[in-house]
């Protein structure tokens, strides 16, 4: 899997928000605040299809787009890539960086601890 440019990722997010896929016109409406022309969105969808991220099928007069890569799979890939590139695959350094920056409040630390406890329990 390859990292998507920000613009194509925005299109994927709009598609992931519409479970089961969407017509191009629905995606155009969802992305209206971006100010992109219909041709621009069509170009991004074509690129995503070429990369294997979406499939396109004709339904009546409309093109219907279905994600072929789940949001969870892409987020896992992207997170691993960032962790590797920036923190040398060290989750400890990543969390320490967040803590030093003041980006984690007590509730988030508690949530992270619960998640780590669940992961640990799942390995037993």
mmCIF file with all atom_site columns, C-alpha atoms in Angstrom:
data_model
loop_
_atom_site.group_PDB
_atom_site.id
_atom_site.type_symbol
_atom_site.label_atom_id
_atom_site.label_alt_id
_atom_site.label_comp_id
_atom_site.label_asym_id
_atom_site.label_entity_id
_atom_site.label_seq_id
_atom_site.pdbx_PDB_ins_code
_atom_site.Cartn_x
_atom_site.Cartn_y
_atom_site.Cartn_z
_atom_site.occupancy
_atom_site.B_iso_or_equiv
_atom_site.pdbx_formal_charge
_atom_site.auth_seq_id
_atom_site.auth_comp_id
_atom_site.auth_asym_id
_atom_site.auth_atom_id
_atom_site.pdbx_PDB_model_num
ATOM 1   C CA . UNK A 1 1   ? 0.000   0.000   0.000   1.00 0.00 ? 1   UNK A CA 1
ATOM 2   C CA . UNK A 1 2   ? 1.172   3.527   -0.708  1.00 0.00 ? 2   UNK A CA 1
ATOM 3   C CA . UNK A 1 3   ? 0.505   6.744   1.159   1.00 0.00 ? 3   UNK A CA 1
ATOM 4   C CA . UNK A 1 4   ? -2.204  8.852   -0.440  1.00 0.00 ? 4   UNK A CA 1
ATOM 5   C CA . UNK A 1 5   ? -1.788  12.548  -1.195  1.00 0.00 ? 5   UNK A CA 1
ATOM 6   C CA . UNK A 1 6   ? -3.930  14.726  1.087   1.00 0.00 ? 6   UNK A CA 1
ATOM 7   C CA . UNK A 1 7   ? -6.446  15.482  -1.665  1.00 0.00 ? 7   UNK A CA 1
ATOM 8   C CA . UNK A 1 8   ? -7.061  11.826  -2.489  1.00 0.00 ? 8   UNK A CA 1
ATOM 9   C CA . UNK A 1 9   ? -7.264  11.027  1.221   1.00 0.00 ? 9   UNK A CA 1
ATOM 10  C CA . UNK A 1 10  ? -10.034 13.606  1.568   1.00 0.00 ? 10  UNK A CA 1
ATOM 11  C CA . UNK A 1 11  ? -11.977 11.831  -1.173  1.00 0.00 ? 11  UNK A CA 1
ATOM 12  C CA . UNK A 1 12  ? -11.436 8.490   0.560   1.00 0.00 ? 12  UNK A CA 1
ATOM 13  C CA . UNK A 1 13  ? -12.658 9.932   3.868   1.00 0.00 ? 13  UNK A CA 1
ATOM 14  C CA . UNK A 1 14  ? -15.843 11.107  2.173   1.00 0.00 ? 14  UNK A CA 1
ATOM 15  C CA . UNK A 1 15  ? -16.292 7.653   0.668   1.00 0.00 ? 15  UNK A CA 1
ATOM 16  C CA . UNK A 1 16  ? -15.588 5.846   3.950   1.00 0.00 ? 16  UNK A CA 1
ATOM 17  C CA . UNK A 1 17  ? -18.244 8.035   5.601   1.00 0.00 ? 17  UNK A CA 1
ATOM 18  C CA . UNK A 1 18  ? -20.783 6.579   3.175   1.00 0.00 ? 18  UNK A CA 1
ATOM 19  C CA . UNK A 1 19  ? -20.730 2.925   4.112   1.00 0.00 ? 19  UNK A CA 1
ATOM 20  C CA . UNK A 1 20  ? -21.220 0.643   1.152   1.00 0.00 ? 20  UNK A CA 1
ATOM 21  C CA . UNK A 1 21  ? -20.098 3.178   -1.410  1.00 0.00 ? 21  UNK A CA 1
ATOM 22  C CA . UNK A 1 22  ? -21.495 6.263   -3.068  1.00 0.00 ? 22  UNK A CA 1
ATOM 23  C CA . UNK A 1 23  ? -22.410 7.811   -6.370  1.00 0.00 ? 23  UNK A CA 1
ATOM 24  C CA . UNK A 1 24  ? -20.054 10.451  -7.693  1.00 0.00 ? 24  UNK A CA 1
ATOM 25  C CA . UNK A 1 25  ? -22.732 13.097  -7.209  1.00 0.00 ? 25  UNK A CA 1
ATOM 26  C CA . UNK A 1 26  ? -22.939 12.193  -3.501  1.00 0.00 ? 26  UNK A CA 1
ATOM 27  C CA . UNK A 1 27  ? -19.191 12.564  -3.183  1.00 0.00 ? 27  UNK A CA 1
ATOM 28  C CA . UNK A 1 28  ? -19.286 15.900  -4.990  1.00 0.00 ? 28  UNK A CA 1
ATOM 29  C CA . UNK A 1 29  ? -21.861 17.099  -2.463  1.00 0.00 ? 29  UNK A CA 1
ATOM 30  C CA . UNK A 1 30  ? -19.821 15.798  0.480   1.00 0.00 ? 30  UNK A CA 1
ATOM 31  C CA . UNK A 1 31  ? -16.717 17.572  -0.808  1.00 0.00 ? 31  UNK A CA 1
ATOM 32  C CA . UNK A 1 32  ? -18.494 20.803  -1.796  1.00 0.00 ? 32  UNK A CA 1
ATOM 33  C CA . UNK A 1 33  ? -16.746 22.821  0.942   1.00 0.00 ? 33  UNK A CA 1
ATOM 34  C CA . UNK A 1 34  ? -13.385 22.037  -0.700  1.00 0.00 ? 34  UNK A CA 1
ATOM 35  C CA . UNK A 1 35  ? -14.332 24.149  -3.701  1.00 0.00 ? 35  UNK A CA 1
ATOM 36  C CA . UNK A 1 36  ? -13.224 21.474  -6.155  1.00 0.00 ? 36  UNK A CA 1
ATOM 37  C CA . UNK A 1 37  ? -14.747 21.281  -9.625  1.00 0.00 ? 37  UNK A CA 1
ATOM 38  C CA . UNK A 1 38  ? -16.558 18.081  -10.618 1.00 0.00 ? 38  UNK A CA 1
ATOM 39  C CA . UNK A 1 39  ? -13.711 17.275  -13.033 1.00 0.00 ? 39  UNK A CA 1
ATOM 40  C CA . UNK A 1 40  ? -11.185 17.548  -10.195 1.00 0.00 ? 40  UNK A CA 1
ATOM 41  C CA . UNK A 1 41  ? -13.120 15.068  -8.053  1.00 0.00 ? 41  UNK A CA 1
ATOM 42  C CA . UNK A 1 42  ? -13.438 12.774  -11.055 1.00 0.00 ? 42  UNK A CA 1
ATOM 43  C CA . UNK A 1 43  ? -9.663  12.935  -11.538 1.00 0.00 ? 43  UNK A CA 1
ATOM 44  C CA . UNK A 1 44  ? -9.056  12.015  -7.881  1.00 0.00 ? 44  UNK A CA 1
ATOM 45  C CA . UNK A 1 45  ? -11.520 9.122   -8.138  1.00 0.00 ? 45  UNK A CA 1
ATOM 46  C CA . UNK A 1 46  ? -9.807  7.873   -11.307 1.00 0.00 ? 46  UNK A CA 1
ATOM 47  C CA . UNK A 1 47  ? -6.424  7.983   -9.576  1.00 0.00 ? 47  UNK A CA 1
ATOM 48  C CA . UNK A 1 48  ? -7.818  6.122   -6.575  1.00 0.00 ? 48  UNK A CA 1
ATOM 49  C CA . UNK A 1 49  ? -9.226  3.448   -8.888  1.00 0.00 ? 49  UNK A CA 1
ATOM 50  C CA . UNK A 1 50  ? -5.866  3.108   -10.681 1.00 0.00 ? 50  UNK A CA 1
ATOM 51  C CA . UNK A 1 51  ? -4.150  2.673   -7.298  1.00 0.00 ? 51  UNK A CA 1
ATOM 52  C CA . UNK A 1 52  ? -6.643  -0.013  -6.253  1.00 0.00 ? 52  UNK A CA 1
ATOM 53  C CA . UNK A 1 53  ? -8.286  2.002   -3.478  1.00 0.00 ? 53  UNK A CA 1
ATOM 54  C CA . UNK A 1 54  ? -11.764 2.145   -5.064  1.00 0.00 ? 54  UNK A CA 1
ATOM 55  C CA . UNK A 1 55  ? -13.816 0.283   -7.621  1.00 0.00 ? 55  UNK A CA 1
ATOM 56  C CA . UNK A 1 56  ? -16.150 1.988   -10.039 1.00 0.00 ? 56  UNK A CA 1
ATOM 57  C CA . UNK A 1 57  ? -19.251 0.500   -11.597 1.00 0.00 ? 57  UNK A CA 1
ATOM 58  C CA . UNK A 1 58  ? -21.978 1.991   -13.734 1.00 0.00 ? 58  UNK A CA 1
ATOM 59  C CA . UNK A 1 59  ? -25.392 2.076   -12.051 1.00 0.00 ? 59  UNK A CA 1
ATOM 60  C CA . UNK A 1 60  ? -27.870 3.516   -14.478 1.00 0.00 ? 60  UNK A CA 1
ATOM 61  C CA . UNK A 1 61  ? -26.417 6.844   -15.555 1.00 0.00 ? 61  UNK A CA 1
ATOM 62  C CA . UNK A 1 62  ? -24.267 7.234   -12.431 1.00 0.00 ? 62  UNK A CA 1
ATOM 63  C CA . UNK A 1 63  ? -20.837 5.940   -11.506 1.00 0.00 ? 63  UNK A CA 1
ATOM 64  C CA . UNK A 1 64  ? -20.866 4.129   -8.160  1.00 0.00 ? 64  UNK A CA 1
ATOM 65  C CA . UNK A 1 65  ? -17.649 4.048   -6.127  1.00 0.00 ? 65  UNK A CA 1
ATOM 66  C CA . UNK A 1 66  ? -16.888 1.435   -3.491  1.00 0.00 ? 66  UNK A CA 1
ATOM 67  C CA . UNK A 1 67  ? -13.825 1.496   -1.231  1.00 0.00 ? 67  UNK A CA 1
ATOM 68  C CA . UNK A 1 68  ? -11.522 -1.486  -1.712  1.00 0.00 ? 68  UNK A CA 1
ATOM 69  C CA . UNK A 1 69  ? -9.296  -0.459  1.207   1.00 0.00 ? 69  UNK A CA 1
ATOM 70  C CA . UNK A 1 70  ? -10.943 -0.067  4.588   1.00 0.00 ? 70  UNK A CA 1
ATOM 71  C CA . UNK A 1 71  ? -10.387 3.022   6.675   1.00 0.00 ? 71  UNK A CA 1
ATOM 72  C CA . UNK A 1 72  ? -9.000  0.864   9.505   1.00 0.00 ? 72  UNK A CA 1
ATOM 73  C CA . UNK A 1 73  ? -6.457  -0.787  7.185   1.00 0.00 ? 73  UNK A CA 1
ATOM 74  C CA . UNK A 1 74  ? -5.329  2.548   5.763   1.00 0.00 ? 74  UNK A CA 1
ATOM 75  C CA . UNK A 1 75  ? -5.041  4.166   9.200   1.00 0.00 ? 75  UNK A CA 1
ATOM 76  C CA . UNK A 1 76  ? -3.004  1.215   10.417  1.00 0.00 ? 76  UNK A CA 1
ATOM 77  C CA . UNK A 1 77  ? -0.681  1.507   7.422   1.00 0.00 ? 77  UNK A CA 1
ATOM 78  C CA . UNK A 1 78  ? -0.337  5.287   7.758   1.00 0.00 ? 78  UNK A CA 1
ATOM 79  C CA . UNK A 1 79  ? 0.221   5.123   11.521  1.00 0.00 ? 79  UNK A CA 1
ATOM 80  C CA . UNK A 1 80  ? 2.922   2.487   11.140  1.00 0.00 ? 80  UNK A CA 1
ATOM 81  C CA . UNK A 1 81  ? 4.646   4.515   8.434   1.00 0.00 ? 81  UNK A CA 1
ATOM 82  C CA . UNK A 1 82  ? 4.685   7.677   10.566  1.00 0.00 ? 82  UNK A CA 1
ATOM 83  C CA . UNK A 1 83  ? 5.799   5.787   13.644  1.00 0.00 ? 83  UNK A CA 1
ATOM 84  C CA . UNK A 1 84  ? 8.643   4.200   11.686  1.00 0.00 ? 84  UNK A CA 1
ATOM 85  C CA . UNK A 1 85  ? 9.698   7.353   9.853   1.00 0.00 ? 85  UNK A CA 1
ATOM 86  C CA . UNK A 1 86  ? 9.556   9.807   12.738  1.00 0.00 ? 86  UNK A CA 1
ATOM 87  C CA . UNK A 1 87  ? 10.039  7.690   15.851  1.00 0.00 ? 87  UNK A CA 1
ATOM 88  C CA . UNK A 1 88  ? 12.041  4.707   14.609  1.00 0.00 ? 88  UNK A CA 1
ATOM 89  C CA . UNK A 1 89  ? 9.130   2.345   15.351  1.00 0.00 ? 89  UNK A CA 1
ATOM 90  C CA . UNK A 1 90  ? 9.231   3.358   19.021  1.00 0.00 ? 90  UNK A CA 1
ATOM 91  C CA . UNK A 1 91  ? 5.747   3.767   20.416  1.00 0.00 ? 91  UNK A CA 1
ATOM 92  C CA . UNK A 1 92  ? 7.332   4.851   23.697  1.00 0.00 ? 92  UNK A CA 1
ATOM 93  C CA . UNK A 1 93  ? 9.073   7.813   21.985  1.00 0.00 ? 93  UNK A CA 1
ATOM 94  C CA . UNK A 1 94  ? 5.828   8.736   20.241  1.00 0.00 ? 94  UNK A CA 1
ATOM 95  C CA . UNK A 1 95  ? 3.793   8.807   23.465  1.00 0.00 ? 95  UNK A CA 1
ATOM 96  C CA . UNK A 1 96  ? 6.615   10.618  25.288  1.00 0.00 ? 96  UNK A CA 1
ATOM 97  C CA . UNK A 1 97  ? 6.572   13.261  22.547  1.00 0.00 ? 97  UNK A CA 1
ATOM 98  C CA . UNK A 1 98  ? 2.831   13.752  22.975  1.00 0.00 ? 98  UNK A CA 1
ATOM 99  C CA . UNK A 1 99  ? 3.192   13.971  26.745  1.00 0.00 ? 99  UNK A CA 1
ATOM 100 C CA . UNK A 1 100 ? 6.027   16.507  26.564  1.00 0.00 ? 100 UNK A CA 1
ATOM 101 C CA . UNK A 1 101 ? 3.994   18.640  24.200  1.00 0.00 ? 101 UNK A CA 1
ATOM 102 C CA . UNK A 1 102 ? 1.097   18.698  26.631  1.00 0.00 ? 102 UNK A CA 1
ATOM 103 C CA . UNK A 1 103 ? -1.128  17.054  24.019  1.00 0.00 ? 103 UNK A CA 1
ATOM 104 C CA . UNK A 1 104 ? -2.431  14.360  26.385  1.00 0.00 ? 104 UNK A CA 1
ATOM 105 C CA . UNK A 1 105 ? -4.846  15.237  29.147  1.00 0.00 ? 105 UNK A CA 1
ATOM 106 C CA . UNK A 1 106 ? -5.592  12.942  32.102  1.00 0.00 ? 106 UNK A CA 1
ATOM 107 C CA . UNK A 1 107 ? -8.666  11.451  30.422  1.00 0.00 ? 107 UNK A CA 1
ATOM 108 C CA . UNK A 1 108 ? -6.626  10.555  27.329  1.00 0.00 ? 108 UNK A CA 1
ATOM 109 C CA . UNK A 1 109 ? -3.883  8.998   29.448  1.00 0.00 ? 109 UNK A CA 1
ATOM 110 C CA . UNK A 1 110 ? -6.543  6.921   31.255  1.00 0.00 ? 110 UNK A CA 1
ATOM 111 C CA . UNK A 1 111 ? -8.054  5.893   27.910  1.00 0.00 ? 111 UNK A CA 1
ATOM 112 C CA . UNK A 1 112 ? -4.631  4.899   26.596  1.00 0.00 ? 112 UNK A CA 1
ATOM 113 C CA . UNK A 1 113 ? -3.964  2.873   29.746  1.00 0.00 ? 113 UNK A CA 1
ATOM 114 C CA . UNK A 1 114 ? -7.291  1.032   29.371  1.00 0.00 ? 114 UNK A CA 1
ATOM 115 C CA . UNK A 1 115 ? -6.466  0.260   25.763  1.00 0.00 ? 115 UNK A CA 1
ATOM 116 C CA . UNK A 1 116 ? -3.008  -1.051  26.687  1.00 0.00 ? 116 UNK A CA 1
ATOM 117 C CA . UNK A 1 117 ? -4.546  -3.182  29.445  1.00 0.00 ? 117 UNK A CA 1
ATOM 118 C CA . UNK A 1 118 ? -7.005  -4.649  26.925  1.00 0.00 ? 118 UNK A CA 1
ATOM 119 C CA . UNK A 1 119 ? -4.177  -5.424  24.512  1.00 0.00 ? 119 UNK A CA 1
ATOM 120 C CA . UNK A 1 120 ? -2.200  -7.105  27.266  1.00 0.00 ? 120 UNK A CA 1
ATOM 121 C CA . UNK A 1 121 ? -5.226  -9.197  28.331  1.00 0.00 ? 121 UNK A CA 1
ATOM 122 C CA . UNK A 1 122 ? -5.817  -10.248 24.741  1.00 0.00 ? 122 UNK A CA 1
ATOM 123 C CA . UNK A 1 123 ? -2.299  -11.676 24.507  1.00 0.00 ? 123 UNK A CA 1
ATOM 124 C CA . UNK A 1 124 ? -2.763  -14.023 27.460  1.00 0.00 ? 124 UNK A CA 1
#
